[in-house]
One Martini backbone bead per residue (centre of mass of N, CA, C, O) as a GRO file, in nm:
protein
  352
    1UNK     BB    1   8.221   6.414  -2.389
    2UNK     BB    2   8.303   6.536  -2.084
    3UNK     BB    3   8.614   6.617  -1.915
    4UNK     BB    4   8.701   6.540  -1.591
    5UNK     BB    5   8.919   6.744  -1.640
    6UNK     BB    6   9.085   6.997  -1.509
    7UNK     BB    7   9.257   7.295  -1.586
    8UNK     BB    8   9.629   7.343  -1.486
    9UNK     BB    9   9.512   7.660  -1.411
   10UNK     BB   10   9.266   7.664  -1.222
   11UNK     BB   11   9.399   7.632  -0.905
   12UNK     BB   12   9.580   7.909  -0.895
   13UNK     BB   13   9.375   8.123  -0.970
   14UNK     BB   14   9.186   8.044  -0.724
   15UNK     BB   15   9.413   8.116  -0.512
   16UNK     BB   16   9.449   8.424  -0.600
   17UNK     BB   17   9.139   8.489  -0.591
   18UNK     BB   18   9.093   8.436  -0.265
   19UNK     BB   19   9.350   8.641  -0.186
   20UNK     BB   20   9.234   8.902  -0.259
   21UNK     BB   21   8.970   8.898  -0.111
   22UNK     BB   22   9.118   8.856   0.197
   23UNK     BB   23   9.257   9.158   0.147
   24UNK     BB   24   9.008   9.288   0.155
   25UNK     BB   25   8.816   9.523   0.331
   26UNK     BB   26   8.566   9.548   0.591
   27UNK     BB   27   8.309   9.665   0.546
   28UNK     BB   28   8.035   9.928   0.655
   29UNK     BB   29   7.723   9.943   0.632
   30UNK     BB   30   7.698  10.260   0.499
   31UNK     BB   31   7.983  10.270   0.441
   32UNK     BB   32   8.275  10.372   0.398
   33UNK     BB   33   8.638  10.339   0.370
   34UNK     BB   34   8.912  10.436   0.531
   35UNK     BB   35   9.127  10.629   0.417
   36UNK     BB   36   9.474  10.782   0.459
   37UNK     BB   37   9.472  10.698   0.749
   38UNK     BB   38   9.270  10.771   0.870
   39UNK     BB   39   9.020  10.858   1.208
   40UNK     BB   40   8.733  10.846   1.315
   41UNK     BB   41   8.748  10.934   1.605
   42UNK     BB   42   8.848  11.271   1.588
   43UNK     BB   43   8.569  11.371   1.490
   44UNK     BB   44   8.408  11.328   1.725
   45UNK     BB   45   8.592  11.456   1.951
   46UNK     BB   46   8.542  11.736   1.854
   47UNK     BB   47   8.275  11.735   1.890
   48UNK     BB   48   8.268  11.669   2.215
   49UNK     BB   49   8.459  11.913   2.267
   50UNK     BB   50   8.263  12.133   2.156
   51UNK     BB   51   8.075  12.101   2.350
   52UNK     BB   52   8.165  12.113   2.591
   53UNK     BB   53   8.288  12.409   2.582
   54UNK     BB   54   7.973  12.522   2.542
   55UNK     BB   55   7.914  12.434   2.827
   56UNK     BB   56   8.127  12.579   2.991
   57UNK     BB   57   8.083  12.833   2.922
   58UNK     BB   58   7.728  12.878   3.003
   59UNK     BB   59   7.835  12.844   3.271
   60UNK     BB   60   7.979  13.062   3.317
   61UNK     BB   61   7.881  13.281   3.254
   62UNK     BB   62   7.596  13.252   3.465
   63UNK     BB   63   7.833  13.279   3.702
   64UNK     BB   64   7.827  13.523   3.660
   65UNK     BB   65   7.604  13.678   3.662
   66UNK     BB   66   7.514  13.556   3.964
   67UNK     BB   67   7.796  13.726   4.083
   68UNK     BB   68   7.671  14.015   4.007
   69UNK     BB   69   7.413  13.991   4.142
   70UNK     BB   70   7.519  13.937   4.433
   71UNK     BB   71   7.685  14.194   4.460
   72UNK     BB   72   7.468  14.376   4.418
   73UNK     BB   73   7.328  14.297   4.678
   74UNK     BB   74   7.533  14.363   4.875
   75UNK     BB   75   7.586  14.648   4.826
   76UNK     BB   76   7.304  14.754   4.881
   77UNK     BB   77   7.337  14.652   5.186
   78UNK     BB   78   7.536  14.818   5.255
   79UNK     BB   79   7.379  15.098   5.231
   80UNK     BB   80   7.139  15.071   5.400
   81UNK     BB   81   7.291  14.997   5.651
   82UNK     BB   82   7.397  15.280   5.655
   83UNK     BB   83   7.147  15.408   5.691
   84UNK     BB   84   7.070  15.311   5.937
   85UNK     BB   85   7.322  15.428   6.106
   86UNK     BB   86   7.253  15.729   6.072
   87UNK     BB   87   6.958  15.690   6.235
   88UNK     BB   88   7.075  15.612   6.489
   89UNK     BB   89   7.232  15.856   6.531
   90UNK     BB   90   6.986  16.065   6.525
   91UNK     BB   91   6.826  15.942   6.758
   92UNK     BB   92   7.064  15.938   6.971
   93UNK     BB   93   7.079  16.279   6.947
   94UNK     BB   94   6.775  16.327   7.033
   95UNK     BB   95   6.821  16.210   7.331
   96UNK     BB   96   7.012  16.400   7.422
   97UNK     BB   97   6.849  16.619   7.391
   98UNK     BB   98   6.606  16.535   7.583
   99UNK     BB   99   6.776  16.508   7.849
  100UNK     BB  100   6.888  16.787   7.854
  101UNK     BB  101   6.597  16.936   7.874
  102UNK     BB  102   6.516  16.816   8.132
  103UNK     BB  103   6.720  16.886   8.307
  104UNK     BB  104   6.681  17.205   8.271
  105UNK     BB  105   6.376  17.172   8.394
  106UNK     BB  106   6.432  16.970   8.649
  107UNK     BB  107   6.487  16.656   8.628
  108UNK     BB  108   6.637  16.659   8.935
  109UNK     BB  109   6.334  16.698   9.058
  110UNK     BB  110   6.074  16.578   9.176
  111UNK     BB  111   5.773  16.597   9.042
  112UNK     BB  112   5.623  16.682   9.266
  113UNK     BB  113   5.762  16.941   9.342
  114UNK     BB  114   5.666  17.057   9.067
  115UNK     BB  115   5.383  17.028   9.143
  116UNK     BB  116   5.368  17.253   9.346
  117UNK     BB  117   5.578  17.504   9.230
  118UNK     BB  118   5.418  17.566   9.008
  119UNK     BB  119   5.233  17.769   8.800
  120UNK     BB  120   5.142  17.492   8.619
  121UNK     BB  121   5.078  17.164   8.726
  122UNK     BB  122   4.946  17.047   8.413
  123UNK     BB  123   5.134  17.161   8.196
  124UNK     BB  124   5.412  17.010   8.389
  125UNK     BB  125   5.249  16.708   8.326
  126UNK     BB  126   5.263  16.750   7.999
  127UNK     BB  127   5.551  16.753   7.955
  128UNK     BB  128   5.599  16.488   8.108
  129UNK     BB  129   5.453  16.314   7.905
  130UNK     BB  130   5.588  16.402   7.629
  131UNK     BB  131   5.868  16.285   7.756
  132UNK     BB  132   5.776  15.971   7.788
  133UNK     BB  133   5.701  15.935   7.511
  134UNK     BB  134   5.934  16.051   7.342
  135UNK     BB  135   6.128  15.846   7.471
  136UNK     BB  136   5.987  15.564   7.393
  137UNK     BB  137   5.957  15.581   7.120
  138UNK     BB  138   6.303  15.616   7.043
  139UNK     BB  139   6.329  15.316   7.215
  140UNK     BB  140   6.161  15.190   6.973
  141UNK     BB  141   6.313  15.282   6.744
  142UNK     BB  142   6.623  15.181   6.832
  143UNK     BB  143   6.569  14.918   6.806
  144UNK     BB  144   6.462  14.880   6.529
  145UNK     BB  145   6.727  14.952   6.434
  146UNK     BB  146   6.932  14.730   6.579
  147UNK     BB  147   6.761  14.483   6.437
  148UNK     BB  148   6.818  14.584   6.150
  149UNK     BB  149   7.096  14.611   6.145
  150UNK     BB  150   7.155  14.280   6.221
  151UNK     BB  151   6.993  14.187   5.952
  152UNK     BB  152   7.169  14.332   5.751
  153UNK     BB  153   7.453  14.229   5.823
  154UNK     BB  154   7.400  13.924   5.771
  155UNK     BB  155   7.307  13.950   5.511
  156UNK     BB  156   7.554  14.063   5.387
  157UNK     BB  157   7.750  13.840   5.476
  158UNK     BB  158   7.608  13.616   5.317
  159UNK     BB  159   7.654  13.727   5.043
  160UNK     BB  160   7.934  13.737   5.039
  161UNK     BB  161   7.980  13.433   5.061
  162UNK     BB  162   7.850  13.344   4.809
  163UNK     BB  163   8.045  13.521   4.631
  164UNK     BB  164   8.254  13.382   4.667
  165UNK     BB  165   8.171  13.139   4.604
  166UNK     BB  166   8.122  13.180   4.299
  167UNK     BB  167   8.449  13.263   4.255
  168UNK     BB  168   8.513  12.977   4.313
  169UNK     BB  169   8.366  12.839   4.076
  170UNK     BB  170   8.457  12.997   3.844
  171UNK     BB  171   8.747  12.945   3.841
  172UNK     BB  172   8.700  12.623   3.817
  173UNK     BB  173   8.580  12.678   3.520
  174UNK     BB  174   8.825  12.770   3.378
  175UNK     BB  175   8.985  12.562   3.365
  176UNK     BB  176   8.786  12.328   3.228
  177UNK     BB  177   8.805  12.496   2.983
  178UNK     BB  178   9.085  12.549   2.896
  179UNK     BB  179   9.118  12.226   2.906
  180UNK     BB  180   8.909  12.189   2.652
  181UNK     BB  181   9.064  12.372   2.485
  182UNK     BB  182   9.336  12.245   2.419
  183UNK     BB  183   9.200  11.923   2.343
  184UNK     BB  184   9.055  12.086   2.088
  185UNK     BB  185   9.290  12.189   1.949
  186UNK     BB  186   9.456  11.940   1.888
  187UNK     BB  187   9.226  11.795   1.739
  188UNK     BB  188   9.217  11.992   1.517
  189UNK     BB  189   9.480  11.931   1.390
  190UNK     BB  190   9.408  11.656   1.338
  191UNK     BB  191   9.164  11.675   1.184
  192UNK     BB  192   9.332  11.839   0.925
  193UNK     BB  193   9.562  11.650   0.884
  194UNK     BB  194   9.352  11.437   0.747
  195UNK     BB  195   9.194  11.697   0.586
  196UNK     BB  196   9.471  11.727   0.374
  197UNK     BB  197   9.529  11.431   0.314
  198UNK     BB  198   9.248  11.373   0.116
  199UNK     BB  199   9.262  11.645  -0.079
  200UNK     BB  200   9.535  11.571  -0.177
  201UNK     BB  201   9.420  11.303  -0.314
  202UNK     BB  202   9.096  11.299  -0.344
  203UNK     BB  203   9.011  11.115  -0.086
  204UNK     BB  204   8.755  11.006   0.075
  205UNK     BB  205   8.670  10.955   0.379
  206UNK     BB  206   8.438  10.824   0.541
  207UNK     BB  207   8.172  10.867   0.690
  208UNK     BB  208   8.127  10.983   1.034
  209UNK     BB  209   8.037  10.976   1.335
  210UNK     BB  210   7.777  11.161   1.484
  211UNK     BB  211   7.655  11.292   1.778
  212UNK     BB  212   7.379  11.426   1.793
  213UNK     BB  213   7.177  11.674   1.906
  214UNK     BB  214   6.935  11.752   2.144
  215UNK     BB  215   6.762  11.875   1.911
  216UNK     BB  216   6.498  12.035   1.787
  217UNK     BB  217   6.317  12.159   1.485
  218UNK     BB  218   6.033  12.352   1.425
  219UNK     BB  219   6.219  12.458   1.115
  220UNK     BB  220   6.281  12.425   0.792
  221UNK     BB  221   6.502  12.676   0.862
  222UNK     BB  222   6.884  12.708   0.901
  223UNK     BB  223   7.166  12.771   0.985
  224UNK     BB  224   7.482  12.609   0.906
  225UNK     BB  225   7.591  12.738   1.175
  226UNK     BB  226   7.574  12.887   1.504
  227UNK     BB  227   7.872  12.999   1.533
  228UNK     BB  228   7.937  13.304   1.387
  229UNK     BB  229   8.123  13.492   1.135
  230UNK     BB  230   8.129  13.705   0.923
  231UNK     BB  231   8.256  13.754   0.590
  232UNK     BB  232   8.260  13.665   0.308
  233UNK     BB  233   8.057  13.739   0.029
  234UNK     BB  234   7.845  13.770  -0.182
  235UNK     BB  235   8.056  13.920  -0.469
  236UNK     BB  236   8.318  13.925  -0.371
  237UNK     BB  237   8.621  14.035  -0.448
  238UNK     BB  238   8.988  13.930  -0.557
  239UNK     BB  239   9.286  13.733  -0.530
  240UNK     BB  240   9.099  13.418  -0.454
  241UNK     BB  241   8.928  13.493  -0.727
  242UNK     BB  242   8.861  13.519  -1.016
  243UNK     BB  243   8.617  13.652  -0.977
  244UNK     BB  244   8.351  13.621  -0.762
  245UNK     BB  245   8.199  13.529  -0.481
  246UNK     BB  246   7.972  13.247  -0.466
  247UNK     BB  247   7.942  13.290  -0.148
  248UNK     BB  248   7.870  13.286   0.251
  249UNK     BB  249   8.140  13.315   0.464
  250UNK     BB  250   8.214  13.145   0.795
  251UNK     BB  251   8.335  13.178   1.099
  252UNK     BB  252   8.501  12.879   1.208
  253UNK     BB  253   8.642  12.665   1.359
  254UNK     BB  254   8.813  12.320   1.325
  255UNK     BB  255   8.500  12.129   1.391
  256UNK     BB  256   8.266  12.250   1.367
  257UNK     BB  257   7.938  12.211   1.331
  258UNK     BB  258   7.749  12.125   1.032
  259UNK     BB  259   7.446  12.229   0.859
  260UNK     BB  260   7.130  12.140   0.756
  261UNK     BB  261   6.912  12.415   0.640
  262UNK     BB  262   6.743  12.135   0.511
  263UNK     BB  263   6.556  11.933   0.369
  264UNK     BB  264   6.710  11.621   0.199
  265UNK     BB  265   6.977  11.577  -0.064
  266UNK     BB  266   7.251  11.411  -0.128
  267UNK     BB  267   7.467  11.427  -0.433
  268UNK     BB  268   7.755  11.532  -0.296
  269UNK     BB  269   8.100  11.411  -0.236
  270UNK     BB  270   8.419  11.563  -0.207
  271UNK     BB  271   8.779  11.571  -0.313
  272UNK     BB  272   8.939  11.840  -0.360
  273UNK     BB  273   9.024  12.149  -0.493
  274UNK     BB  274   8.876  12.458  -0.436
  275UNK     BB  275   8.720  12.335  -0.200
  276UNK     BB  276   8.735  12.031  -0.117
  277UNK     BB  277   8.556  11.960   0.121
  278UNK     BB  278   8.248  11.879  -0.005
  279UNK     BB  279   7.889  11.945  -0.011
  280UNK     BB  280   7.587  11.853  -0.136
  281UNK     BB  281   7.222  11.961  -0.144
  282UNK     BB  282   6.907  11.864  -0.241
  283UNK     BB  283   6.584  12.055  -0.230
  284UNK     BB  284   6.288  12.141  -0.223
  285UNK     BB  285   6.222  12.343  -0.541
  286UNK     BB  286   6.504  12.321  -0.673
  287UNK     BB  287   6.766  12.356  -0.474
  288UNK     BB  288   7.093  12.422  -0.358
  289UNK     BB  289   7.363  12.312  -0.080
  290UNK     BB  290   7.677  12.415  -0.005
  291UNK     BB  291   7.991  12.263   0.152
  292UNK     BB  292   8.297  12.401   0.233
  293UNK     BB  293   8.600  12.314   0.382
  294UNK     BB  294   8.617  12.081   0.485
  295UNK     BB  295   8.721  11.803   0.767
  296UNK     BB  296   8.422  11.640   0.745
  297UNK     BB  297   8.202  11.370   0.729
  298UNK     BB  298   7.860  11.238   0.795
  299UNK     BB  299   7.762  11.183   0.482
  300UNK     BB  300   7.641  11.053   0.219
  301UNK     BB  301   7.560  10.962  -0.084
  302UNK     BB  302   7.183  10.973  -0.056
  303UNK     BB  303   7.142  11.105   0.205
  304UNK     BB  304   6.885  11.189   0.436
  305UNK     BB  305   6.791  11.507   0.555
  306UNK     BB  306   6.764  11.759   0.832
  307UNK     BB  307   6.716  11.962   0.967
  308UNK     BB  308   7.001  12.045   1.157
  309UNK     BB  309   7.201  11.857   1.081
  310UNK     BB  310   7.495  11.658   1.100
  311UNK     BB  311   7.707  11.687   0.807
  312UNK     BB  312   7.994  11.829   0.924
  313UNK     BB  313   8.327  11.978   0.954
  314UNK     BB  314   8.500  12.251   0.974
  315UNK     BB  315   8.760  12.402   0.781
  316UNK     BB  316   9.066  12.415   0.528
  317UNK     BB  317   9.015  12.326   0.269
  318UNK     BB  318   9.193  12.386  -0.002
  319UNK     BB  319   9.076  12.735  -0.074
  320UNK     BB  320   9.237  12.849   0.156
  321UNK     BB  321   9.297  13.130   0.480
  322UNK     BB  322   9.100  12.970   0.674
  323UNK     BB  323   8.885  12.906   0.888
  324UNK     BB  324   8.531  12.771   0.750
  325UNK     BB  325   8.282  12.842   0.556
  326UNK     BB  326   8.133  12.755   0.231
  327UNK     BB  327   7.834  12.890   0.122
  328UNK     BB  328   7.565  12.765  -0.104
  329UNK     BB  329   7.339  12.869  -0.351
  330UNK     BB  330   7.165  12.673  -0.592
  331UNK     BB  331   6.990  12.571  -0.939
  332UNK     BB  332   7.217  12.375  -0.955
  333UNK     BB  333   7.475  12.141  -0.855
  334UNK     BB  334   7.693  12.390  -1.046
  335UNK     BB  335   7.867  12.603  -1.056
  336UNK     BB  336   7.727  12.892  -1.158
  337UNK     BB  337   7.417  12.890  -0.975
  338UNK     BB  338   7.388  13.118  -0.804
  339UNK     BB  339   7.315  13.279  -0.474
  340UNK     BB  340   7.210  13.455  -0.234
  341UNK     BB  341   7.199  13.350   0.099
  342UNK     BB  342   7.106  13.581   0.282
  343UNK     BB  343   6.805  13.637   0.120
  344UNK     BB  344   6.721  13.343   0.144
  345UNK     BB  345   6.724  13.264   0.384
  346UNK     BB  346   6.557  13.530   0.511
  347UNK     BB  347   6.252  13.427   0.344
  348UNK     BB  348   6.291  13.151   0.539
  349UNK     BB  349   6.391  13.278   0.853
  350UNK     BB  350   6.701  13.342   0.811
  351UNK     BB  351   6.888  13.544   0.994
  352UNK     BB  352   7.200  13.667   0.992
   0.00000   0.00000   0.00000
């Protein structure tokens, strides 16, 4: 018969025990929880900065556009303007000669009287007909010349208030721009210095939550960064790589967002080592592609991804000699496995 009485360590045990529970921090279902004290709100910060950015500039460009093009247009009316004047002056100028020609020929003389006096009093008839023709003619030219020339004036005038009203609203985006480059400045800062600290332990923190672009893509096959400068290539040598440099790397601020180039299956995130911060995608073919030197990720190990989704933002993190993207293509998912990613995005219709 077993004896109802508990061992007098099992409740001290049990009480140890709650309390480790209750000390364990409570994750978020799909989610790492974040480690090394950094702050996942940052990096979604950075995100909306980075579009913010990114709209008031394509808003300033077309705003000069359109200021080039009103100026422009400005600029025609006022040539044409000067063409009407000098058009008028020639008119004034022939009306002067007309007046000056009739006085010569007898003009302050009244018609019946010349043509009593006349040795041809038809010839001097059709002269006189043929000079108020000419006159009728000049004075409904001048006439037309003055109406165009005031609404050319008008033209002008409101063109060029425009074009102003246009450069004052330039000036207004630029403000609102340099504001938002200053806050995403700063955001970067603390972004790269919360993945300088994941790297520097190992421990990456869990991936962020990023609100994907409004954008929708109907290629199987994407650049992996929008706006970006390439640098090193596959196979360039240097004092920075033991051998050739394994893949090909985008030069883009600090929290650019990263896409994944094509649909498939996240296989690492890993933290630390001459990468840094680095995603691998298994795709389908057989292919893997690599994203190192990242400042946060935005996808788990296991998550499906699709063409051009935001799965991590660029940084510098690791060996690394400024902000980057370090991009490669593999046969297998482990270094030493790689490929020219130029040629091969290329093949698949993604021209860098």
């Amino acid at each position: 018969m077993r004896s109802s009485r508990r061992p007098r360590w099992l409740v001290p045990a049990l009480l140890c025990a709650l309390a480790v529970l209750a000390a364990r921090p409570t994750e978020t279902p799909g989610r790492s929880p974040a480690r090394g004290g950094a702050d996942p709100g940052v990096s979604a910060e950075v995100a909306r900065l980075y579009e913010d950015a990114a709209t008031a500039t394509r808003q300033y460009e077309e705003g000069r556009r359109v200021a080039r093009a009103q100026r422009k247009r400005a600029d025609q009316l006022d040539r044409q303007l000067d063409r009407e004047r000098r058009q008028l002056a020639v008119l004034q100028e022939d009306l002067g000669r007309l007046a000056r020609a009739q006085y010569r020929s007898g003009g302050d003389v009244p018609l019946s009287a010349r043509v009593l006096l006349g040795d041809d009093p038809e010839e001097l008839v059709r002269g006189q007909r043929a000079r108020k023709q000419a006159h009728t003619a000049l004075s409904k030219a001048i006439s037309r010349s003055r109406d165009a020339q005031a609404r050319l004036a008008a033209d002008e005038a409101r063109a060029a208030a425009e074009w102003k009203a246009l450069e004052q609203r330039n000036a207004e985006l630029v403000v609102v721009k340099k504001g938002i480059e200053r806050k995403l400045d700063e955001a970067r800062r603390r972004l790269q210095t919360q993945a300088d600290s994941s790297a520097a332990t190992g421990a990456c923190r869990g991936a962020v939550r990023l609100d994907q672009p409004d954008r929708s893509f109907t290629r199987a096959w994407v650049a992996p960064v929008e706006r970006y400068q390439l640098s090193a290539r596959f196979g360039s040598g240097g004092a920075r790589w033991a051998n050739r440099h394994t893949g090909q790397d985008f030069a883009v601020p600090i929290g650019t967002p990263v896409r994944s180039v094509g649909g498939g299956r996240v296989v690492r995130v890993s933290c630390g080592g001459a990468f840094g911060i680095q995603i691998v995608v298994a795709h389908p073919g057989g292919y893997y592609t690599q994203y190192a030197h990242l400042a946060s990720v935005a996808v788990g190990k296991g998550a499906a991804v699709v063409p051009g989704q935001w799965i991590g933002q660029a940084g510098t993190t690791g060996n690394s000699t400024g902000p980057h993207l370090h991009f490669e293509v593999r046969v297998t998912p482990e270094l030493g496995s790689g490929v020219d990613p130029v040629p091969w995005l290329a093949a698949r219709g993604v021209h860098l």
